[in-house]
mmCIF file of N, CA and C in Angstrom:
data_model
loop_
_atom_site.group_PDB
_atom_site.id
_atom_site.type_symbol
_atom_site.label_atom_id
_atom_site.label_comp_id
_atom_site.label_asym_id
_atom_site.label_seq_id
_atom_site.Cartn_x
_atom_site.Cartn_y
_atom_site.Cartn_z
ATOM 1 N N MET A 1405 5.142 75.249 -21.789
ATOM 2 C CA MET A 1405 4.707 74.173 -20.848
ATOM 3 C C MET A 1405 3.235 74.115 -20.932
ATOM 4 N N ARG A 1406 2.783 72.969 -20.642
ATOM 5 C CA ARG A 1406 1.403 72.745 -20.652
ATOM 6 C C ARG A 1406 0.788 72.834 -19.317
ATOM 7 N N GLU A 1407 -0.472 72.908 -19.176
ATOM 8 C CA GLU A 1407 -1.094 73.221 -17.798
ATOM 9 C C GLU A 1407 -0.733 72.123 -16.681
ATOM 10 N N ASN A 1408 -0.436 71.031 -17.120
ATOM 11 C CA ASN A 1408 -0.154 69.841 -16.126
ATOM 12 C C ASN A 1408 1.421 69.897 -15.816
ATOM 13 N N GLY A 1409 2.153 70.670 -16.451
ATOM 14 C CA GLY A 1409 3.563 70.842 -16.119
ATOM 15 C C GLY A 1409 4.390 70.034 -17.018
ATOM 16 N N SER A 1410 3.897 69.384 -17.944
ATOM 17 C CA SER A 1410 4.616 68.506 -18.915
ATOM 18 C C SER A 1410 5.202 69.592 -19.955
ATOM 19 N N SER A 1411 6.285 69.238 -20.670
ATOM 20 C CA SER A 1411 6.848 69.960 -21.666
ATOM 21 C C SER A 1411 6.123 69.851 -22.882
ATOM 22 N N ALA A 1412 5.985 71.169 -23.575
ATOM 23 C CA ALA A 1412 5.342 71.085 -24.885
ATOM 24 C C ALA A 1412 6.516 71.304 -25.886
ATOM 25 N N TYR A 1413 6.863 70.209 -26.528
ATOM 26 C CA TYR A 1413 7.915 70.265 -27.546
ATOM 27 C C TYR A 1413 7.530 70.938 -28.707
ATOM 28 N N THR A 1414 8.465 71.860 -29.223
ATOM 29 C CA THR A 1414 8.300 72.467 -30.454
ATOM 30 C C THR A 1414 9.557 72.375 -31.221
ATOM 31 N N THR A 1415 9.712 73.012 -32.372
ATOM 32 C CA THR A 1415 10.878 73.043 -33.138
ATOM 33 C C THR A 1415 11.679 74.186 -32.928
ATOM 34 N N GLY A 1416 12.998 74.082 -33.202
ATOM 35 C CA GLY A 1416 13.999 75.131 -33.091
ATOM 36 C C GLY A 1416 14.468 75.217 -31.750
ATOM 37 N N LYS A 1417 15.031 76.528 -31.351
ATOM 38 C CA LYS A 1417 15.760 76.862 -30.201
ATOM 39 C C LYS A 1417 14.918 76.629 -28.970
ATOM 40 N N LYS A 1418 13.476 76.873 -29.133
ATOM 41 C CA LYS A 1418 12.680 76.891 -28.097
ATOM 42 C C LYS A 1418 12.667 75.365 -27.493
ATOM 43 N N THR A 1419 12.816 74.479 -28.285
ATOM 44 C CA THR A 1419 12.712 72.988 -27.874
ATOM 45 C C THR A 1419 13.953 72.685 -26.991
ATOM 46 N N ASP A 1420 15.142 73.341 -27.303
ATOM 47 C CA ASP A 1420 16.347 73.165 -26.472
ATOM 48 C C ASP A 1420 16.104 73.684 -25.175
ATOM 49 N N LEU A 1421 15.548 74.931 -25.133
ATOM 50 C CA LEU A 1421 15.262 75.418 -23.887
ATOM 51 C C LEU A 1421 14.295 74.797 -23.067
ATOM 52 N N VAL A 1422 13.182 74.318 -23.659
ATOM 53 C CA VAL A 1422 12.335 73.494 -22.915
ATOM 54 C C VAL A 1422 12.887 72.396 -22.211
ATOM 55 N N MET A 1423 13.626 71.557 -23.129
ATOM 56 C CA MET A 1423 14.243 70.263 -22.764
ATOM 57 C C MET A 1423 15.297 70.641 -21.595
ATOM 58 N N TYR A 1424 16.064 71.655 -21.702
ATOM 59 C CA TYR A 1424 17.031 72.033 -20.658
ATOM 60 C C TYR A 1424 16.328 72.382 -19.449
ATOM 61 N N MET A 1425 15.212 73.161 -19.454
ATOM 62 C CA MET A 1425 14.519 73.540 -18.324
ATOM 63 C C MET A 1425 13.886 72.279 -17.580
ATOM 64 N N THR A 1426 13.306 71.458 -18.446
ATOM 65 C CA THR A 1426 12.803 70.171 -17.750
ATOM 66 C C THR A 1426 13.934 69.339 -17.170
ATOM 67 N N LEU A 1427 15.057 69.154 -17.766
ATOM 68 C CA LEU A 1427 16.070 68.477 -17.236
ATOM 69 C C LEU A 1427 16.515 69.079 -15.956
ATOM 70 N N LYS A 1428 16.669 70.417 -15.956
ATOM 71 C CA LYS A 1428 17.216 71.204 -14.823
ATOM 72 C C LYS A 1428 16.158 71.013 -13.586
ATOM 73 N N GLN A 1429 14.966 71.219 -13.933
ATOM 74 C CA GLN A 1429 13.908 70.988 -12.854
ATOM 75 C C GLN A 1429 13.991 69.538 -12.212
ATOM 76 N N LYS A 1430 14.189 68.417 -13.050
ATOM 77 C CA LYS A 1430 14.294 67.271 -12.642
ATOM 78 C C LYS A 1430 15.503 67.023 -11.636
ATOM 79 N N ILE A 1431 16.620 67.673 -12.185
ATOM 80 C CA ILE A 1431 17.843 67.437 -11.344
ATOM 81 C C ILE A 1431 17.710 68.268 -9.981
ATOM 82 N N VAL A 1432 17.131 69.353 -10.037
ATOM 83 C CA VAL A 1432 16.932 70.066 -8.738
ATOM 84 C C VAL A 1432 16.007 69.391 -7.733
ATOM 85 N N ARG A 1433 14.935 68.792 -8.268
ATOM 86 C CA ARG A 1433 14.046 68.131 -7.430
ATOM 87 C C ARG A 1433 14.756 66.870 -6.788
ATOM 88 N N CYS A 1434 15.511 66.185 -7.660
ATOM 89 C CA CYS A 1434 16.144 65.043 -7.158
ATOM 90 C C CYS A 1434 17.211 65.341 -6.094
ATOM 91 N N LEU A 1435 17.892 66.461 -6.397
ATOM 92 C CA LEU A 1435 19.067 66.890 -5.379
ATOM 93 C C LEU A 1435 18.330 67.307 -4.090
ATOM 94 N N ARG A 1436 17.286 68.093 -4.092
ATOM 95 C CA ARG A 1436 16.503 68.441 -2.945
ATOM 96 C C ARG A 1436 16.156 67.142 -2.229
ATOM 97 N N CYS A 1437 15.741 66.179 -2.746
ATOM 98 C CA CYS A 1437 15.413 64.870 -2.067
ATOM 99 C C CYS A 1437 16.457 64.135 -1.372
ATOM 100 N N ALA A 1438 17.680 64.342 -2.145
ATOM 101 C CA ALA A 1438 18.806 63.455 -1.769
ATOM 102 C C ALA A 1438 19.712 64.261 -0.907
ATOM 103 N N THR A 1439 19.637 65.540 -0.745
ATOM 104 C CA THR A 1439 20.732 66.293 -0.065
ATOM 105 C C THR A 1439 20.799 65.954 1.453
ATOM 106 N N CYS A 1440 19.773 65.439 1.981
ATOM 107 C CA CYS A 1440 19.824 65.036 3.437
ATOM 108 C C CYS A 1440 20.643 63.766 3.576
ATOM 109 N N ASP A 1441 20.873 63.050 2.556
ATOM 110 C CA ASP A 1441 21.600 61.753 2.656
ATOM 111 C C ASP A 1441 22.684 61.896 1.712
ATOM 112 N N LYS A 1442 23.997 62.034 2.155
ATOM 113 C CA LYS A 1442 25.110 62.171 1.307
ATOM 114 C C LYS A 1442 25.475 60.874 0.424
ATOM 115 N N GLU A 1443 25.228 59.701 1.025
ATOM 116 C CA GLU A 1443 25.367 58.568 0.227
ATOM 117 C C GLU A 1443 24.331 58.516 -0.883
ATOM 118 N N SER A 1444 23.204 58.889 -0.617
ATOM 119 C CA SER A 1444 22.050 58.836 -1.717
ATOM 120 C C SER A 1444 22.419 59.829 -2.796
ATOM 121 N N LEU A 1445 23.040 61.015 -2.354
ATOM 122 C CA LEU A 1445 23.285 62.028 -3.327
ATOM 123 C C LEU A 1445 24.408 61.537 -4.131
ATOM 124 N N ASN A 1446 25.485 60.982 -3.474
ATOM 125 C CA ASN A 1446 26.583 60.277 -4.434
ATOM 126 C C ASN A 1446 26.114 59.320 -5.382
ATOM 127 N N ARG A 1447 25.277 58.446 -4.954
ATOM 128 C CA ARG A 1447 24.752 57.297 -5.794
ATOM 129 C C ARG A 1447 24.057 58.042 -7.010
ATOM 130 N N ARG A 1448 23.188 59.003 -6.705
ATOM 131 C CA ARG A 1448 22.467 59.701 -7.760
ATOM 132 C C ARG A 1448 23.339 60.510 -8.763
ATOM 133 N N LEU A 1449 24.368 61.111 -8.145
ATOM 134 C CA LEU A 1449 25.290 61.801 -9.192
ATOM 135 C C LEU A 1449 26.149 60.773 -9.980
ATOM 136 N N LEU A 1450 26.511 59.742 -9.394
ATOM 137 C CA LEU A 1450 27.227 58.659 -10.244
ATOM 138 C C LEU A 1450 26.318 58.082 -11.455
ATOM 139 N N LYS A 1451 25.004 57.816 -10.928
ATOM 140 C CA LYS A 1451 24.087 57.240 -11.887
ATOM 141 C C LYS A 1451 23.972 58.281 -13.175
ATOM 142 N N TRP A 1452 23.819 59.568 -12.838
ATOM 143 C CA TRP A 1452 23.653 60.600 -13.827
ATOM 144 C C TRP A 1452 24.878 60.582 -14.671
ATOM 145 N N CYS A 1453 25.970 60.530 -14.008
ATOM 146 C CA CYS A 1453 27.319 60.791 -14.806
ATOM 147 C C CYS A 1453 27.346 59.627 -15.870
ATOM 148 N N LYS A 1454 26.896 58.383 -15.413
ATOM 149 C CA LYS A 1454 26.909 57.163 -16.252
ATOM 150 C C LYS A 1454 25.866 57.509 -17.431
ATOM 151 N N CYS A 1455 24.778 58.002 -17.159
ATOM 152 C CA CYS A 1455 23.734 58.245 -18.066
ATOM 153 C C CYS A 1455 24.308 59.329 -19.143
ATOM 154 N N PHE A 1456 24.882 60.319 -18.665
ATOM 155 C CA PHE A 1456 25.230 61.330 -19.573
ATOM 156 C C PHE A 1456 26.414 60.820 -20.464
ATOM 157 N N LYS A 1457 27.263 59.939 -19.946
ATOM 158 C CA LYS A 1457 28.385 59.433 -20.838
ATOM 159 C C LYS A 1457 27.662 58.617 -21.909
ATOM 160 N N GLU A 1458 26.661 57.866 -21.491
ATOM 161 C CA GLU A 1458 26.088 56.951 -22.596
ATOM 162 C C GLU A 1458 25.344 57.884 -23.577
ATOM 163 N N VAL A 1459 24.674 58.901 -23.183
ATOM 164 C CA VAL A 1459 24.004 59.812 -24.081
ATOM 165 C C VAL A 1459 25.120 60.489 -25.135
ATOM 166 N N GLU A 1460 26.307 60.898 -24.592
ATOM 167 C CA GLU A 1460 27.365 61.470 -25.270
ATOM 168 C C GLU A 1460 27.861 60.430 -26.208
ATOM 169 N N LYS A 1461 28.046 59.167 -25.970
ATOM 170 C CA LYS A 1461 28.449 58.205 -26.893
ATOM 171 C C LYS A 1461 27.506 58.106 -28.064
ATOM 172 N N GLU A 1462 26.150 57.991 -27.633
ATOM 173 C CA GLU A 1462 25.138 57.882 -28.714
ATOM 174 C C GLU A 1462 25.235 59.044 -29.722
ATOM 175 N N LEU A 1463 25.356 60.217 -29.112
ATOM 176 C CA LEU A 1463 25.358 61.529 -29.949
ATOM 177 C C LEU A 1463 26.557 61.454 -30.898
ATOM 178 N N ASN A 1464 27.711 61.137 -30.339
ATOM 179 C CA ASN A 1464 28.927 60.983 -31.151
ATOM 180 C C ASN A 1464 28.808 60.044 -32.224
ATOM 181 N N ARG A 1465 28.145 58.779 -31.984
ATOM 182 C CA ARG A 1465 27.856 57.860 -32.939
ATOM 183 C C ARG A 1465 27.009 58.356 -34.001
ATOM 184 N N CYS A 1466 25.940 58.981 -33.733
ATOM 185 C CA CYS A 1466 25.084 59.572 -34.607
ATOM 186 C C CYS A 1466 25.689 60.568 -35.444
ATOM 187 N N LYS A 1467 26.649 61.491 -34.924
ATOM 188 C CA LYS A 1467 27.200 62.405 -35.714
ATOM 189 C C LYS A 1467 28.075 61.903 -36.751
ATOM 190 N N LYS A 1468 28.704 60.714 -36.631
ATOM 191 C CA LYS A 1468 29.525 59.970 -37.669
ATOM 192 C C LYS A 1468 28.784 59.507 -38.738
ATOM 193 N N CYS A 1469 27.435 59.160 -38.490
ATOM 194 C CA CYS A 1469 26.675 58.527 -39.532
ATOM 195 C C CYS A 1469 26.494 59.453 -40.798
#
């Protein structure tokens, strides 16, 4: 991680760990903000679900190439 908190991307397994931790931190922050409002939390989770499905489709498409 850099001093300002942004991810320093490298090659190999370390990159995966950095990306995972960054994603995890973003999700945790969003959940903390949304937990006081169940409707907001549900909207956020549905949005993430949709995004993850789109990413999965892209990854599968790239694997076939």
